[in-house]
Tab-separated table of C-alpha atoms in Angstrom:
chain	number	residue	atom	x	y	z
A	1	UNK	CA	6.411	-26.428	6.665
A	2	UNK	CA	6.428	-22.886	8.064
A	3	UNK	CA	7.076	-20.249	5.381
A	4	UNK	CA	8.060	-16.721	6.395
A	5	UNK	CA	6.622	-14.544	3.633
A	6	UNK	CA	8.266	-11.120	3.239
A	7	UNK	CA	7.019	-10.536	-0.314
A	8	UNK	CA	6.280	-6.917	-1.189
A	9	UNK	CA	3.184	-7.718	-3.230
A	10	UNK	CA	1.295	-9.850	-3.885
A	11	UNK	CA	2.000	-10.542	-0.271
A	12	UNK	CA	0.913	-12.398	2.825
A	13	UNK	CA	-2.775	-12.537	3.730
A	14	UNK	CA	-4.326	-13.557	7.067
A	15	UNK	CA	-4.583	-17.359	7.234
A	16	UNK	CA	-8.302	-17.312	8.012
A	17	UNK	CA	-8.902	-15.124	4.947
A	18	UNK	CA	-7.010	-17.571	2.733
A	19	UNK	CA	-8.992	-20.526	4.136
A	20	UNK	CA	-12.406	-18.871	3.740
A	21	UNK	CA	-11.661	-17.561	0.263
A	22	UNK	CA	-10.310	-20.980	-0.770
A	23	UNK	CA	-13.491	-22.652	0.465
A	24	UNK	CA	-15.600	-20.132	-1.461
A	25	UNK	CA	-13.868	-21.183	-4.685
A	26	UNK	CA	-15.086	-24.747	-4.092
A	27	UNK	CA	-18.551	-23.927	-2.761
A	28	UNK	CA	-19.731	-20.379	-2.053
A	29	UNK	CA	-22.209	-20.148	0.835
A	30	UNK	CA	-23.327	-23.759	0.263
A	31	UNK	CA	-24.855	-22.667	-3.038
A	32	UNK	CA	-23.294	-25.458	-5.062
A	33	UNK	CA	-21.507	-22.793	-7.095
A	34	UNK	CA	-17.946	-21.547	-6.902
A	35	UNK	CA	-17.470	-17.871	-6.075
A	36	UNK	CA	-15.739	-17.734	-9.455
A	37	UNK	CA	-19.005	-18.787	-11.114
A	38	UNK	CA	-21.555	-16.463	-9.548
A	39	UNK	CA	-22.944	-13.496	-11.474
A	40	UNK	CA	-21.560	-10.085	-10.562
A	41	UNK	CA	-25.170	-8.852	-10.683
A	42	UNK	CA	-26.536	-11.563	-8.400
A	43	UNK	CA	-27.950	-10.824	-4.955
A	44	UNK	CA	-25.012	-12.737	-3.429
A	45	UNK	CA	-22.449	-10.451	-5.001
A	46	UNK	CA	-24.433	-7.250	-4.395
A	47	UNK	CA	-24.409	-8.177	-0.705
A	48	UNK	CA	-20.624	-8.680	-0.844
A	49	UNK	CA	-19.909	-5.328	-2.471
A	50	UNK	CA	-22.305	-3.452	-0.166
A	51	UNK	CA	-20.794	-5.019	2.951
A	52	UNK	CA	-17.241	-4.336	1.739
A	53	UNK	CA	-18.146	-0.699	1.077
A	54	UNK	CA	-19.664	-0.393	4.547
A	55	UNK	CA	-16.555	-1.903	6.159
A	56	UNK	CA	-14.209	0.484	4.334
A	57	UNK	CA	-16.218	3.497	5.504
A	58	UNK	CA	-16.568	2.225	9.057
A	59	UNK	CA	-12.877	1.428	9.481
A	60	UNK	CA	-11.901	4.777	7.954
A	61	UNK	CA	-14.642	6.627	9.867
A	62	UNK	CA	-16.050	8.212	6.698
A	63	UNK	CA	-19.559	9.548	6.113
A	64	UNK	CA	-21.824	9.528	3.071
A	65	UNK	CA	-19.867	12.374	1.471
A	66	UNK	CA	-17.484	9.651	0.307
A	67	UNK	CA	-17.943	6.942	-2.303
A	68	UNK	CA	-15.981	3.689	-2.361
A	69	UNK	CA	-15.049	2.103	-5.675
A	70	UNK	CA	-13.506	-1.271	-6.491
A	71	UNK	CA	-11.760	-0.903	-9.819
A	72	UNK	CA	-9.144	-2.687	-11.896
A	73	UNK	CA	-5.876	-1.558	-13.473
A	74	UNK	CA	-3.940	-1.207	-10.223
A	75	UNK	CA	-2.568	2.066	-8.908
A	76	UNK	CA	-1.013	2.515	-12.350
A	77	UNK	CA	-4.398	3.266	-13.910
A	78	UNK	CA	-5.079	5.762	-11.117
A	79	UNK	CA	-1.977	7.711	-12.169
A	80	UNK	CA	-4.035	8.702	-15.227
A	81	UNK	CA	-7.574	8.650	-13.805
A	82	UNK	CA	-6.741	11.223	-11.138
A	83	UNK	CA	-5.593	13.990	-13.526
A	84	UNK	CA	-8.212	13.001	-16.118
A	85	UNK	CA	-10.953	13.734	-13.565
A	86	UNK	CA	-9.398	16.494	-11.479
A	87	UNK	CA	-6.819	18.496	-13.417
A	88	UNK	CA	-7.864	21.685	-15.191
A	89	UNK	CA	-4.470	23.325	-15.625
A	90	UNK	CA	-1.985	22.499	-12.884
A	91	UNK	CA	-1.482	20.042	-10.020
A	92	UNK	CA	1.155	19.760	-7.287
A	93	UNK	CA	3.051	16.522	-6.637
A	94	UNK	CA	5.655	15.167	-4.237
A	95	UNK	CA	8.305	12.971	-5.843
A	96	UNK	CA	9.252	10.588	-3.029
A	97	UNK	CA	9.996	7.389	-4.919
A	98	UNK	CA	9.583	5.223	-7.987
A	99	UNK	CA	5.778	5.106	-7.978
A	100	UNK	CA	5.259	8.807	-7.283
A	101	UNK	CA	7.690	9.536	-10.132
A	102	UNK	CA	5.535	7.379	-12.428
A	103	UNK	CA	2.405	9.185	-11.250
A	104	UNK	CA	4.054	12.498	-12.175
A	105	UNK	CA	4.959	11.248	-15.655
A	106	UNK	CA	1.327	10.309	-16.317
A	107	UNK	CA	-0.059	13.562	-14.890
A	108	UNK	CA	2.213	15.605	-17.160
A	109	UNK	CA	0.191	14.282	-20.114
A	110	UNK	CA	-2.860	16.173	-18.824
A	111	UNK	CA	-1.445	19.524	-17.754
A	112	UNK	CA	1.276	21.267	-15.822
A	113	UNK	CA	2.780	19.422	-12.867
A	114	UNK	CA	4.475	21.423	-10.142
A	115	UNK	CA	6.943	19.198	-8.271
A	116	UNK	CA	7.107	20.597	-4.740
A	117	UNK	CA	9.840	18.229	-3.611
A	118	UNK	CA	11.951	15.531	-5.226
A	119	UNK	CA	14.191	13.179	-3.310
A	120	UNK	CA	15.677	11.717	-6.474
A	121	UNK	CA	19.090	13.383	-6.153
A	122	UNK	CA	19.547	11.820	-2.713
A	123	UNK	CA	18.233	8.413	-3.819
A	124	UNK	CA	14.907	9.011	-2.086
A	125	UNK	CA	16.421	8.502	1.358
A	126	UNK	CA	14.212	11.115	3.031
A	127	UNK	CA	10.937	13.024	2.635
A	128	UNK	CA	11.044	16.788	3.034
A	129	UNK	CA	8.467	18.617	5.128
A	130	UNK	CA	9.593	22.012	3.835
A	131	UNK	CA	7.422	22.643	0.829
A	132	UNK	CA	4.635	25.068	0.019
A	133	UNK	CA	1.421	23.946	-1.699
A	134	UNK	CA	0.088	26.627	-4.094
A	135	UNK	CA	-3.582	27.430	-3.541
A	136	UNK	CA	-4.145	27.672	-7.277
A	137	UNK	CA	-3.250	24.010	-7.861
A	138	UNK	CA	-6.168	21.787	-8.772
A	139	UNK	CA	-4.994	19.213	-6.236
A	140	UNK	CA	-2.001	17.978	-4.225
A	141	UNK	CA	-0.782	14.399	-4.799
A	142	UNK	CA	1.431	12.325	-2.523
A	143	UNK	CA	2.422	8.707	-1.960
A	144	UNK	CA	2.096	7.733	1.683
A	145	UNK	CA	4.510	4.791	1.635
A	146	UNK	CA	7.271	4.085	-0.850
A	147	UNK	CA	7.544	0.340	-1.269
A	148	UNK	CA	10.830	0.222	-3.171
A	149	UNK	CA	12.970	2.669	-1.176
A	150	UNK	CA	11.351	2.172	2.245
A	151	UNK	CA	10.156	5.654	3.237
A	152	UNK	CA	6.804	6.632	4.703
A	153	UNK	CA	5.032	9.934	5.269
A	154	UNK	CA	4.423	10.265	9.003
A	155	UNK	CA	2.313	13.408	8.670
A	156	UNK	CA	0.322	15.104	5.943
A	157	UNK	CA	0.083	18.821	5.120
A	158	UNK	CA	-2.795	21.170	5.783
A	159	UNK	CA	-4.103	22.785	2.622
A	160	UNK	CA	-7.284	24.223	1.176
A	161	UNK	CA	-7.002	22.178	-2.033
A	162	UNK	CA	-7.907	18.474	-2.412
A	163	UNK	CA	-5.304	16.015	-1.123
A	164	UNK	CA	-4.931	12.909	-3.278
A	165	UNK	CA	-2.949	10.016	-1.819
A	166	UNK	CA	-1.639	6.746	-3.176
A	167	UNK	CA	-1.842	4.460	-0.121
A	168	UNK	CA	-1.211	1.213	-1.971
A	169	UNK	CA	1.302	-0.198	0.480
A	170	UNK	CA	0.167	1.127	3.854
A	171	UNK	CA	-3.616	1.540	3.701
A	172	UNK	CA	-5.321	0.116	6.818
A	173	UNK	CA	-1.976	-0.183	8.614
A	174	UNK	CA	-2.390	2.829	10.906
A	175	UNK	CA	-4.948	5.253	12.238
A	176	UNK	CA	-5.296	8.460	10.199
A	177	UNK	CA	-7.806	11.256	9.842
A	178	UNK	CA	-8.992	9.988	6.475
A	179	UNK	CA	-11.361	12.947	6.144
A	180	UNK	CA	-8.288	15.081	5.351
A	181	UNK	CA	-8.096	13.339	1.987
A	182	UNK	CA	-10.329	14.007	-0.982
A	183	UNK	CA	-9.249	10.874	-2.814
A	184	UNK	CA	-7.346	7.788	-1.699
A	185	UNK	CA	-6.404	4.939	-3.986
A	186	UNK	CA	-4.692	1.660	-3.187
A	187	UNK	CA	-3.898	-1.403	-5.220
A	188	UNK	CA	-5.025	-4.214	-2.993
A	189	UNK	CA	-2.379	-6.924	-3.021
A	190	UNK	CA	-0.715	-5.849	0.225
A	191	UNK	CA	-2.875	-5.066	3.267
A	192	UNK	CA	-6.311	-5.616	1.776
A	193	UNK	CA	-6.808	-8.416	-0.695
A	194	UNK	CA	-5.524	-10.600	-3.494
A	195	UNK	CA	-4.177	-8.913	-6.627
A	196	UNK	CA	-6.467	-7.539	-9.317
A	197	UNK	CA	-8.510	-4.902	-7.512
A	198	UNK	CA	-7.912	-1.270	-6.558
A	199	UNK	CA	-9.827	0.547	-3.835
A	200	UNK	CA	-10.672	4.180	-4.575
A	201	UNK	CA	-12.190	6.278	-1.787
A	202	UNK	CA	-13.390	9.603	-3.134
A	203	UNK	CA	-15.142	12.671	-1.796
A	204	UNK	CA	-17.960	13.105	-4.267
A	205	UNK	CA	-18.019	16.908	-4.277
A	206	UNK	CA	-14.599	17.177	-5.960
A	207	UNK	CA	-15.969	15.662	-9.168
A	208	UNK	CA	-17.581	17.370	-12.152
A	209	UNK	CA	-15.475	20.537	-11.933
A	210	UNK	CA	-13.468	20.146	-15.111
A	211	UNK	CA	-14.437	20.589	-18.737
A	212	UNK	CA	-13.339	17.356	-20.322
A	213	UNK	CA	-15.031	14.648	-22.304
A	214	UNK	CA	-13.906	11.737	-20.147
A	215	UNK	CA	-14.144	8.161	-21.501
A	216	UNK	CA	-16.665	6.170	-19.467
A	217	UNK	CA	-14.220	3.783	-17.816
A	218	UNK	CA	-11.977	6.682	-16.776
A	219	UNK	CA	-14.845	8.674	-15.241
A	220	UNK	CA	-15.230	8.316	-11.469
A	221	UNK	CA	-18.795	9.671	-11.586
A	222	UNK	CA	-19.914	6.907	-13.911
A	223	UNK	CA	-18.325	4.253	-11.702
A	224	UNK	CA	-20.116	5.717	-8.670
A	225	UNK	CA	-23.425	5.688	-10.541
A	226	UNK	CA	-22.856	2.029	-11.409
A	227	UNK	CA	-21.741	0.947	-7.931
A	228	UNK	CA	-18.374	-0.299	-9.296
A	229	UNK	CA	-20.161	-2.614	-11.733
A	230	UNK	CA	-19.771	-0.611	-14.938
A	231	UNK	CA	-17.956	-3.687	-16.234
A	232	UNK	CA	-17.449	-7.121	-14.655
A	233	UNK	CA	-15.464	-6.481	-11.467
A	234	UNK	CA	-12.946	-8.784	-9.820
A	235	UNK	CA	-15.472	-10.718	-7.757
A	236	UNK	CA	-12.899	-12.879	-5.969
A	237	UNK	CA	-10.668	-9.967	-4.960
A	238	UNK	CA	-13.580	-7.910	-3.634
A	239	UNK	CA	-14.766	-10.901	-1.592
A	240	UNK	CA	-11.243	-11.412	-0.226
A	241	UNK	CA	-11.067	-7.741	0.728
A	242	UNK	CA	-14.349	-8.094	2.616
A	243	UNK	CA	-12.885	-10.987	4.598
A	244	UNK	CA	-9.684	-9.025	5.287
A	245	UNK	CA	-11.604	-5.981	6.494
A	246	UNK	CA	-13.614	-8.220	8.824
A	247	UNK	CA	-10.301	-9.615	10.108
A	248	UNK	CA	-9.024	-6.053	10.706
A	249	UNK	CA	-12.057	-5.224	12.840
A	250	UNK	CA	-11.739	-8.508	14.718
A	251	UNK	CA	-8.076	-7.721	15.463
A	252	UNK	CA	-9.071	-4.415	17.078
A	253	UNK	CA	-9.096	-1.984	14.171
A	254	UNK	CA	-6.467	0.455	12.984
A	255	UNK	CA	-5.363	1.618	16.436
A	256	UNK	CA	-4.369	-1.924	17.373
A	257	UNK	CA	-2.699	-2.633	14.023
A	258	UNK	CA	-0.755	0.622	14.161
A	259	UNK	CA	0.792	-0.289	17.535
A	260	UNK	CA	1.561	-3.810	16.349
A	261	UNK	CA	3.143	-2.576	13.113
A	262	UNK	CA	5.227	0.025	14.925
A	263	UNK	CA	6.491	-2.641	17.317
A	264	UNK	CA	7.392	-5.081	14.524
A	265	UNK	CA	9.220	-2.371	12.563
A	266	UNK	CA	11.085	-1.121	15.641
A	267	UNK	CA	12.397	-4.602	16.420
A	268	UNK	CA	13.768	-5.067	12.911
A	269	UNK	CA	15.257	-1.575	12.571
A	270	UNK	CA	16.915	-1.928	15.975
A	271	UNK	CA	18.619	-5.114	14.822
A	272	UNK	CA	19.760	-3.540	11.543
A	273	UNK	CA	21.225	-0.573	13.447
A	274	UNK	CA	22.891	-2.819	16.024
A	275	UNK	CA	24.266	-5.482	13.694
A	276	UNK	CA	27.751	-4.743	12.348
A	277	UNK	CA	26.980	-6.420	9.011
A	278	UNK	CA	23.862	-4.500	7.952
A	279	UNK	CA	22.740	-0.939	7.355
A	280	UNK	CA	19.639	1.080	6.491
A	281	UNK	CA	20.172	4.298	4.516
A	282	UNK	CA	16.860	6.049	5.211
A	283	UNK	CA	16.629	8.973	7.618
A	284	UNK	CA	15.155	7.546	10.807
A	285	UNK	CA	12.180	9.891	10.940
A	286	UNK	CA	11.082	8.736	7.465
A	287	UNK	CA	11.571	4.979	7.798
A	288	UNK	CA	8.671	2.881	6.589
A	289	UNK	CA	6.805	0.622	8.985
A	290	UNK	CA	5.738	-1.532	6.048
A	291	UNK	CA	8.849	-2.027	3.902
A	292	UNK	CA	12.162	-2.308	5.738
A	293	UNK	CA	15.081	-1.900	3.325
A	294	UNK	CA	18.580	-2.948	4.372
A	295	UNK	CA	21.958	-3.739	2.845
A	296	UNK	CA	25.023	-5.786	3.667
A	297	UNK	CA	27.959	-3.485	4.353
A	298	UNK	CA	30.232	-5.970	2.595
A	299	UNK	CA	28.809	-7.237	-0.710
A	300	UNK	CA	31.101	-10.276	-0.676
A	301	UNK	CA	28.882	-11.766	2.063
A	302	UNK	CA	25.739	-11.729	-0.071
A	303	UNK	CA	26.019	-15.237	-1.480
A	304	UNK	CA	26.502	-16.740	1.984
A	305	UNK	CA	23.684	-14.754	3.617
A	306	UNK	CA	21.276	-15.510	0.748
A	307	UNK	CA	21.934	-19.226	1.103
A	308	UNK	CA	21.160	-19.098	4.827
A	309	UNK	CA	17.818	-17.281	4.719
A	310	UNK	CA	16.582	-19.191	1.686
A	311	UNK	CA	17.379	-22.498	3.381
A	312	UNK	CA	15.405	-21.327	6.416
A	313	UNK	CA	12.125	-21.072	4.435
A	314	UNK	CA	12.175	-17.297	4.137
A	315	UNK	CA	10.839	-15.944	0.853
A	316	UNK	CA	10.578	-12.492	-0.715
A	317	UNK	CA	13.542	-10.925	1.077
A	318	UNK	CA	15.438	-9.765	-2.008
A	319	UNK	CA	15.361	-5.998	-2.591
A	320	UNK	CA	13.698	-4.483	-5.636
A	321	UNK	CA	15.592	-5.106	-8.878
A	322	UNK	CA	16.259	-1.352	-9.243
A	323	UNK	CA	17.772	-1.027	-5.770
A	324	UNK	CA	19.264	-4.340	-4.690
A	325	UNK	CA	19.924	-5.200	-1.068
A	326	UNK	CA	17.078	-6.647	0.975
A	327	UNK	CA	13.469	-5.717	1.600
A	328	UNK	CA	11.401	-7.139	4.427
A	329	UNK	CA	7.779	-6.232	3.772
A	330	UNK	CA	6.064	-6.498	7.143
A	331	UNK	CA	2.404	-5.918	6.361
A	332	UNK	CA	-0.520	-6.393	8.755
A	333	UNK	CA	-0.781	-10.148	8.286
A	334	UNK	CA	2.900	-10.924	8.841
A	335	UNK	CA	3.170	-12.463	12.318
A	336	UNK	CA	5.619	-11.179	14.901
A	337	UNK	CA	7.259	-14.620	14.933
A	338	UNK	CA	8.461	-14.110	11.346
A	339	UNK	CA	10.152	-10.846	12.334
A	340	UNK	CA	11.796	-12.520	15.314
A	341	UNK	CA	12.899	-15.432	13.132
A	342	UNK	CA	14.580	-13.102	10.630
A	343	UNK	CA	16.268	-11.150	13.435
A	344	UNK	CA	17.687	-14.356	14.905
A	345	UNK	CA	19.116	-15.331	11.508
A	346	UNK	CA	20.781	-11.911	11.236
A	347	UNK	CA	22.244	-12.300	14.732
A	348	UNK	CA	23.518	-15.792	14.003
A	349	UNK	CA	25.069	-14.591	10.758
A	350	UNK	CA	26.882	-11.823	12.609
A	351	UNK	CA	28.245	-14.335	15.153
A	352	UNK	CA	29.500	-16.672	12.423
A	353	UNK	CA	31.188	-13.763	10.671
A	354	UNK	CA	32.972	-12.701	13.838
């Protein structure tokens, strides 16, 4: 039975990654052991973590100035780790959605937060480009893609201070100059891996500049010194991320994926704009290529439409509980056929309504 998986996270993974990771749970590398049983300090796992680190740097085109960490606690823990390690007095933030708002709340516990832009009053339907980043801020924080509301930053500012970016829902989906960023973090259950692991890519020279007694687990420097094995890491999730990164390279890298993702998103947005029953409320220039949010213009049709798509083996299409409507998360691994299938259902629904 073909399932069309539009879940926002945990979300769809490439089929070959699922098969290989499933096999590793039964027998890892013909060792007679499950991947879930091997030691995180064994040669087998050291090879996994070193290869995964190499793949991250190669795909992002980063040099040895950067360290790659595989941590736990999701992006939520990073909301605190970033200011703990980098904030002396004041940091600048963009408030572009639910998760950036949560990051701001955590940062305010460590010092002054200057909010350069907030889209809250307009329900986060756009992202301003008209803001000034103070040079005296310790860092500038942004969220590249807003999973709940469906906006995405298409460009990033030039500034002399470190740029910190939460890329949880669009990392490895497009080609960027990753050297512009001093720290990138991403919870992995979307474009990278299974849930339970967070990638942190960090420029090492931004560390050690604050006067704080940082608890060991919250200290990036200590994690770098311990090669992400300060405590027992999520072995399975790191292995799955290695397989996914190999799949990304095999597909043609970020340039190929960017074109594919733009095409998939364009098809779906075009149908939403054309169809008399649906609407998207985001300014076109800020629409996300990862999370397409849309609404029925007439709420009375919801029960009927929900019955149709659920009976057609589509899952994960309901919007976030805070927003309602519908959310089609169209990450790297979602095939074009699933987009086309959803579009056809929307067209058929429009015809039946007429």
